[in-house]
JSON list of C-alpha atoms in Angstrom, two decimals:
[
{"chain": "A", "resi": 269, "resn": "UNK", "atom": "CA", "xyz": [3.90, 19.41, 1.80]},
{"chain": "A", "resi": 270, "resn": "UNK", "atom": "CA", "xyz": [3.50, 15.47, 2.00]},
{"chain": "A", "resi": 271, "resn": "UNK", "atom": "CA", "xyz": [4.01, 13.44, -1.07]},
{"chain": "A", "resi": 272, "resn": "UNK", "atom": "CA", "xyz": [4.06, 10.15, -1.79]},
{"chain": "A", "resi": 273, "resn": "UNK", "atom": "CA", "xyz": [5.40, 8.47, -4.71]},
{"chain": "A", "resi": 274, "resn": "UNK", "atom": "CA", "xyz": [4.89, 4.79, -6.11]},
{"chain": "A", "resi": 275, "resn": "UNK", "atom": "CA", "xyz": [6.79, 3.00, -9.00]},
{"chain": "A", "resi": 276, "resn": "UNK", "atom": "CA", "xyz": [7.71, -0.76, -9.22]},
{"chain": "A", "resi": 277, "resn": "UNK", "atom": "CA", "xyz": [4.20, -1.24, -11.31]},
{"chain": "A", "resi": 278, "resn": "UNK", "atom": "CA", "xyz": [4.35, -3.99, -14.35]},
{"chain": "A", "resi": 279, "resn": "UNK", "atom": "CA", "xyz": [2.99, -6.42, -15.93]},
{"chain": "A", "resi": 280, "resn": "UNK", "atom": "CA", "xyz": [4.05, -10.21, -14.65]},
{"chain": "A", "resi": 281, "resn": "UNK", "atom": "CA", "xyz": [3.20, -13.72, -15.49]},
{"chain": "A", "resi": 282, "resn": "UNK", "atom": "CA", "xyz": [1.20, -15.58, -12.60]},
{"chain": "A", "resi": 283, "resn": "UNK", "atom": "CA", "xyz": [3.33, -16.92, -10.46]},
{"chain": "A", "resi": 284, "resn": "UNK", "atom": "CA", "xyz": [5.68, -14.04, -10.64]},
{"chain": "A", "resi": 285, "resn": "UNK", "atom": "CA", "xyz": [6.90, -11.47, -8.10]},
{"chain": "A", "resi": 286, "resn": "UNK", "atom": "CA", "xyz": [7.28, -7.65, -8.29]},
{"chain": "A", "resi": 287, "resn": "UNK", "atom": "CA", "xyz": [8.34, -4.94, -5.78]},
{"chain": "A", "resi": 288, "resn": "UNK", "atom": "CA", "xyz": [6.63, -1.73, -5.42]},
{"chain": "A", "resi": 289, "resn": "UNK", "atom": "CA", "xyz": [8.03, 1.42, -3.58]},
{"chain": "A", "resi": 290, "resn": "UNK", "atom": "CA", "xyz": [7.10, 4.23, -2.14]},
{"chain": "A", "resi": 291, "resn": "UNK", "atom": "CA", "xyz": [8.84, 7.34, -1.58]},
{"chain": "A", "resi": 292, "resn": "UNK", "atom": "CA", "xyz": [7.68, 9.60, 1.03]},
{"chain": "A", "resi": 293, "resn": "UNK", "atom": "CA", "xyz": [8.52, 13.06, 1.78]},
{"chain": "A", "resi": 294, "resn": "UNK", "atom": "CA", "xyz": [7.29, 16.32, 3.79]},
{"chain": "A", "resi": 295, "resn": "UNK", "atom": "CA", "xyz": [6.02, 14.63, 7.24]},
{"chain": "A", "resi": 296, "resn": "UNK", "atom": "CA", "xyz": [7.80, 16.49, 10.16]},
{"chain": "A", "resi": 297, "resn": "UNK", "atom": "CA", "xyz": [6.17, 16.09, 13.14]},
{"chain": "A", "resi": 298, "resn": "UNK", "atom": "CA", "xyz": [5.02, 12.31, 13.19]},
{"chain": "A", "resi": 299, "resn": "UNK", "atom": "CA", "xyz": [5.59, 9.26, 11.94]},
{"chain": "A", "resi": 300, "resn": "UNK", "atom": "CA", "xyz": [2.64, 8.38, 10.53]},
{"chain": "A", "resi": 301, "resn": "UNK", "atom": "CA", "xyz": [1.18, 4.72, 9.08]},
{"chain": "A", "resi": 302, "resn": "UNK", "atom": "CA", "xyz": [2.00, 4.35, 5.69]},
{"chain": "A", "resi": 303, "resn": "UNK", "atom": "CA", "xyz": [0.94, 1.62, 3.03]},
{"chain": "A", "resi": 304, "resn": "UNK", "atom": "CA", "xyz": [-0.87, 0.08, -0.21]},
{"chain": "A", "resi": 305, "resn": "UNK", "atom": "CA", "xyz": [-4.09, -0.01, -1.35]},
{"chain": "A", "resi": 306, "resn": "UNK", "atom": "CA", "xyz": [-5.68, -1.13, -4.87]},
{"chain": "A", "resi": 307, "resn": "UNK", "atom": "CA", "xyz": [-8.76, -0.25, -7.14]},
{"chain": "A", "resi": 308, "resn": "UNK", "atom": "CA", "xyz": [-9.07, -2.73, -9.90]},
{"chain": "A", "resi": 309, "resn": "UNK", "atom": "CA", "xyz": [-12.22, -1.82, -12.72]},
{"chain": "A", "resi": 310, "resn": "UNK", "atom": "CA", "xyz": [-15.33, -2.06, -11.64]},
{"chain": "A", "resi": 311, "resn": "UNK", "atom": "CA", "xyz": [-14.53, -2.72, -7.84]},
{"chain": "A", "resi": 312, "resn": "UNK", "atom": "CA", "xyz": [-13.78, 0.15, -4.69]},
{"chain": "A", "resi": 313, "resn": "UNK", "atom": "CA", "xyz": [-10.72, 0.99, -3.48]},
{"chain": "A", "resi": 314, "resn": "UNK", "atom": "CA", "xyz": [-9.22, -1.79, -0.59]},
{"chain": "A", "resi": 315, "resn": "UNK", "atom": "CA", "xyz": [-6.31, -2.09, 1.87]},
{"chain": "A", "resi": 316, "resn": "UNK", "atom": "CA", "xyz": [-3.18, -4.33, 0.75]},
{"chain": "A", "resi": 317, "resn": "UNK", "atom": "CA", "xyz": [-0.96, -3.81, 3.59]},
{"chain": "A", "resi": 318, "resn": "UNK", "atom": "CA", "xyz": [0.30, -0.87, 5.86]},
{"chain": "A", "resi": 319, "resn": "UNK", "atom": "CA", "xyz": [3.00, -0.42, 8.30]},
{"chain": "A", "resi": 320, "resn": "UNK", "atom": "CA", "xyz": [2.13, 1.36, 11.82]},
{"chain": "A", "resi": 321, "resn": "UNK", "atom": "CA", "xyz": [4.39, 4.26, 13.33]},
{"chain": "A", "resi": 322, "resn": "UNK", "atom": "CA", "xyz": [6.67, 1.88, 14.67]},
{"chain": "A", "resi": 323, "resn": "UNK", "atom": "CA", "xyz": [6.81, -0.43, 11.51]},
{"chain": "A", "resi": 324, "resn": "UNK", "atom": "CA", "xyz": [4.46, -3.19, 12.68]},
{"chain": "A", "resi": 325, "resn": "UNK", "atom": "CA", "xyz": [2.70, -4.60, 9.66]},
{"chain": "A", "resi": 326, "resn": "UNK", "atom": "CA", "xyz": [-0.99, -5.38, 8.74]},
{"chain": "A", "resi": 327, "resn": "UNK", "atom": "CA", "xyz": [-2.14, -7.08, 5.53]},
{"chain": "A", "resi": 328, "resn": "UNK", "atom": "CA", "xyz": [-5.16, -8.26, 4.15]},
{"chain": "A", "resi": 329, "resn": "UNK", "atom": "CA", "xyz": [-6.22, -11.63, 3.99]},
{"chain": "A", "resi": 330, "resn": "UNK", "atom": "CA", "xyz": [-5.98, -12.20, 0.57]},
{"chain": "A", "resi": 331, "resn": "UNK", "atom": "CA", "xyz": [-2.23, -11.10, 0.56]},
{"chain": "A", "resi": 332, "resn": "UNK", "atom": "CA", "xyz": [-0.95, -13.16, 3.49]},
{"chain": "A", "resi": 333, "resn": "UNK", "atom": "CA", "xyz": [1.87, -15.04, 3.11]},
{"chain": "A", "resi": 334, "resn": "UNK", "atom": "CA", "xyz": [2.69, -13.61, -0.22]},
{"chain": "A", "resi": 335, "resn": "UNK", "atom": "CA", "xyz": [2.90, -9.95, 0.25]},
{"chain": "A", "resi": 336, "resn": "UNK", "atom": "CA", "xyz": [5.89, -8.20, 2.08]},
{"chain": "A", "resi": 337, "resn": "UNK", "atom": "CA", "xyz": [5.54, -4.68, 3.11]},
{"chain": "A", "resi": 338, "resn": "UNK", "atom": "CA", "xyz": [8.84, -2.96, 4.77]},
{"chain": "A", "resi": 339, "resn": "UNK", "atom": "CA", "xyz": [9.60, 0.23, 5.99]},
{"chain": "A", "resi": 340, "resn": "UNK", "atom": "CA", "xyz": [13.02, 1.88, 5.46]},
{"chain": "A", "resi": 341, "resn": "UNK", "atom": "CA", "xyz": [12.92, 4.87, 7.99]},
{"chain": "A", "resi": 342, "resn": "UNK", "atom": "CA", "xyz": [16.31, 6.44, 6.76]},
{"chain": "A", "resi": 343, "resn": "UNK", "atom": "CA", "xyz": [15.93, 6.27, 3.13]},
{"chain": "A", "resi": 344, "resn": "UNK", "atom": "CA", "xyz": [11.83, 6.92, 3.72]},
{"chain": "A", "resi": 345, "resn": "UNK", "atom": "CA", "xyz": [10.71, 4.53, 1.31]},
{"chain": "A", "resi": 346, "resn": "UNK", "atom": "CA", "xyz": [8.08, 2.17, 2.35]},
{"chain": "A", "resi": 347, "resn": "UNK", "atom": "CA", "xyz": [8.26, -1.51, 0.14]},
{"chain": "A", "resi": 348, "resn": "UNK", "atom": "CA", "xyz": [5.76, -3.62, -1.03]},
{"chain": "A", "resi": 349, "resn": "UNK", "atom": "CA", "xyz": [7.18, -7.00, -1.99]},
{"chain": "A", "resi": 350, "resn": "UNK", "atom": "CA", "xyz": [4.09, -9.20, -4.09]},
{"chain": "A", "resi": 351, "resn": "UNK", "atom": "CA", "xyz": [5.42, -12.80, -4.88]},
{"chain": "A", "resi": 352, "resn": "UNK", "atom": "CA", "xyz": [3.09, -15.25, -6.03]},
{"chain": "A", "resi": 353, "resn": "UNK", "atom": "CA", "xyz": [1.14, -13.18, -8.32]},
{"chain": "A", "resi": 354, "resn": "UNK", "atom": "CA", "xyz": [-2.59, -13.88, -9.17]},
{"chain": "A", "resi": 355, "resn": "UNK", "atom": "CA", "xyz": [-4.76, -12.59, -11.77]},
{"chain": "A", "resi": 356, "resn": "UNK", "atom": "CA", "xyz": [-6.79, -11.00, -8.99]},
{"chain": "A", "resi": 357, "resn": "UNK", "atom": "CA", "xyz": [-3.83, -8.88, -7.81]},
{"chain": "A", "resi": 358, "resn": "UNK", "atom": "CA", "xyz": [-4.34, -7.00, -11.13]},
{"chain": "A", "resi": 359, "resn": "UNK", "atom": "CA", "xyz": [-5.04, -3.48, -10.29]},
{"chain": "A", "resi": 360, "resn": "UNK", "atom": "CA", "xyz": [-3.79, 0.31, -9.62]},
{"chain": "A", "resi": 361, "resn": "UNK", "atom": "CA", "xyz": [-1.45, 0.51, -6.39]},
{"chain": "A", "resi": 362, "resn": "UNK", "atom": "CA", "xyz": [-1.72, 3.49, -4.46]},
{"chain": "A", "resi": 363, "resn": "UNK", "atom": "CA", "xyz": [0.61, 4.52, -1.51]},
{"chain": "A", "resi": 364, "resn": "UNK", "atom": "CA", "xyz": [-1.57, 5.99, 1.33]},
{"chain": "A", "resi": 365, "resn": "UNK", "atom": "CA", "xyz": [-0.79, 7.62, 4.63]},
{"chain": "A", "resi": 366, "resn": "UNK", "atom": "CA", "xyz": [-2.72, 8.39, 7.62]},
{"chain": "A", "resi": 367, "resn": "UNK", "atom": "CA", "xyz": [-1.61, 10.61, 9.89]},
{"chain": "A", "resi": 368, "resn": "UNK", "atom": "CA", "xyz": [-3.72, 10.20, 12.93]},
{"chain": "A", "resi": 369, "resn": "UNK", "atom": "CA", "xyz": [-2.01, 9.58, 16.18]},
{"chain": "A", "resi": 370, "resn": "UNK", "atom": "CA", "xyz": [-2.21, 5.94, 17.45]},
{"chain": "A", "resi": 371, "resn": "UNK", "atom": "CA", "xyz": [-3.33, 4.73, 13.62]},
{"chain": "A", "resi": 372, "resn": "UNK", "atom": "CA", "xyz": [-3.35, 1.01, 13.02]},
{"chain": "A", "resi": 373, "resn": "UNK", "atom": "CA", "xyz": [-3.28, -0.43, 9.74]},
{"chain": "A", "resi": 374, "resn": "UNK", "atom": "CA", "xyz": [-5.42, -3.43, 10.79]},
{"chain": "A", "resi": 375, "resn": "UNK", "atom": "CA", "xyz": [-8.38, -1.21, 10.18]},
{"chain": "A", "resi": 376, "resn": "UNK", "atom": "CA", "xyz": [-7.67, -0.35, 6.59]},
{"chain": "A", "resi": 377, "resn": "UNK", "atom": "CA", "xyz": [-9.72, -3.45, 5.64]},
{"chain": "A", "resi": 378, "resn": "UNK", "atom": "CA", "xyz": [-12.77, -2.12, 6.77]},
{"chain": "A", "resi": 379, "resn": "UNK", "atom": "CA", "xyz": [-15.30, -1.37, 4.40]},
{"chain": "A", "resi": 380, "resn": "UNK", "atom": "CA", "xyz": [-14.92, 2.38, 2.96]},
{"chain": "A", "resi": 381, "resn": "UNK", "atom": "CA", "xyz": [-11.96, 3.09, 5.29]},
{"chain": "A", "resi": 382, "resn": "UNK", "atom": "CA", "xyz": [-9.64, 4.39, 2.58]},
{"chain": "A", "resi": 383, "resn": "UNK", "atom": "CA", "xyz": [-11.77, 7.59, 2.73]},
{"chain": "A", "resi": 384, "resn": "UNK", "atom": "CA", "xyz": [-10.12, 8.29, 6.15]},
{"chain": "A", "resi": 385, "resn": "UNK", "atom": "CA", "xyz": [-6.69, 8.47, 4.41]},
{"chain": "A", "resi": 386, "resn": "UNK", "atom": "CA", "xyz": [-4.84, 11.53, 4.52]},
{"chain": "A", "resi": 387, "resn": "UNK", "atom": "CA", "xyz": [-2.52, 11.33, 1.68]},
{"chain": "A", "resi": 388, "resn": "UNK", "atom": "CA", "xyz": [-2.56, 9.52, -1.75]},
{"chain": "A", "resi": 389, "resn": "UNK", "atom": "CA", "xyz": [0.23, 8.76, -4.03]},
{"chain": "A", "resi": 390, "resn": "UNK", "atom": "CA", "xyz": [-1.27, 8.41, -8.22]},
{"chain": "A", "resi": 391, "resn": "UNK", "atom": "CA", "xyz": [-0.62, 5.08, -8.71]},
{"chain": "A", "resi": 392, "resn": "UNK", "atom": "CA", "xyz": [1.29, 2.41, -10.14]},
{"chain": "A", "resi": 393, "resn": "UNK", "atom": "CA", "xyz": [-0.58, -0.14, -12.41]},
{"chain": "A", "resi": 394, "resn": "UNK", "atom": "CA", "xyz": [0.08, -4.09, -11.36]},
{"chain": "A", "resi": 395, "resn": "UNK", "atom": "CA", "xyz": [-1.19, -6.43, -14.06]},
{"chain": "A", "resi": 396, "resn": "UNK", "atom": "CA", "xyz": [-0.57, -10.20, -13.49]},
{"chain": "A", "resi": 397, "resn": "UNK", "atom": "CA", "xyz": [-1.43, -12.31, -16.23]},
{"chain": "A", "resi": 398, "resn": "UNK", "atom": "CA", "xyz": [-2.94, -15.66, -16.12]}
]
């Protein structure tokens, strides 16, 4: 059984930085891509960042150059590092897999694409505070 995990969630000044994790267990045949999305109130559910089979990242444009995500293969854990906070970062952070063969993160920005995903973590709550 796959399961994914989150935690690092918490409420942060703007301006401030927080790491999220994600522990993943139960895949066995494939690596698959692994990553973040986010649902804040009132809007659908959109790709952060994700991390092919072979670790290559993808993010969205409005994380660029102040999101981090990381892949630790032997400890499977997959990292989301969010510095420079903004009040529009507020939401829930899910981990998400797909499993597919040949996946590529760069597509998790298209609209409705997160019902593709294969596997969902619950959710860690990131609240950045203006």
């Amino acid at each position: 059984q796959v399961q994914l995990v989150e935690s690092g969630g918490g409420s942060v000044q703007a301006g401030g930085s927080l790491r999220l994790s994600c522990a993943a267990s139960g895949f066995t045949y494939n690596t698959p891509c692994v990553g973040w999305f986010r649902q804040a109130p009132g809007k659908e559910r959109e790709g952060v960042a994700g991390v092919d089979a072979d670790g290559s990242p993808s993010y969205a444009d409005s994380v660029k150059g102040r999101f981090t995500i990381s892949k630790d293969n032997a400890k499977n854990i997959v990292y989301l590092q969010m510095n420079s906070l903004k009040p529009e970062d507020t939401a829930m952070y899910y981990c998400a897999a797909e499993l597919a063969i040949g996946c590529y993160p760069g597509s998790w920005f298209e609209e409705g694409y997160y019902n593709g995903m294969d596997y969902w973590g619950k959710g860690t709550l990131v609240f950045s505070s203006s």
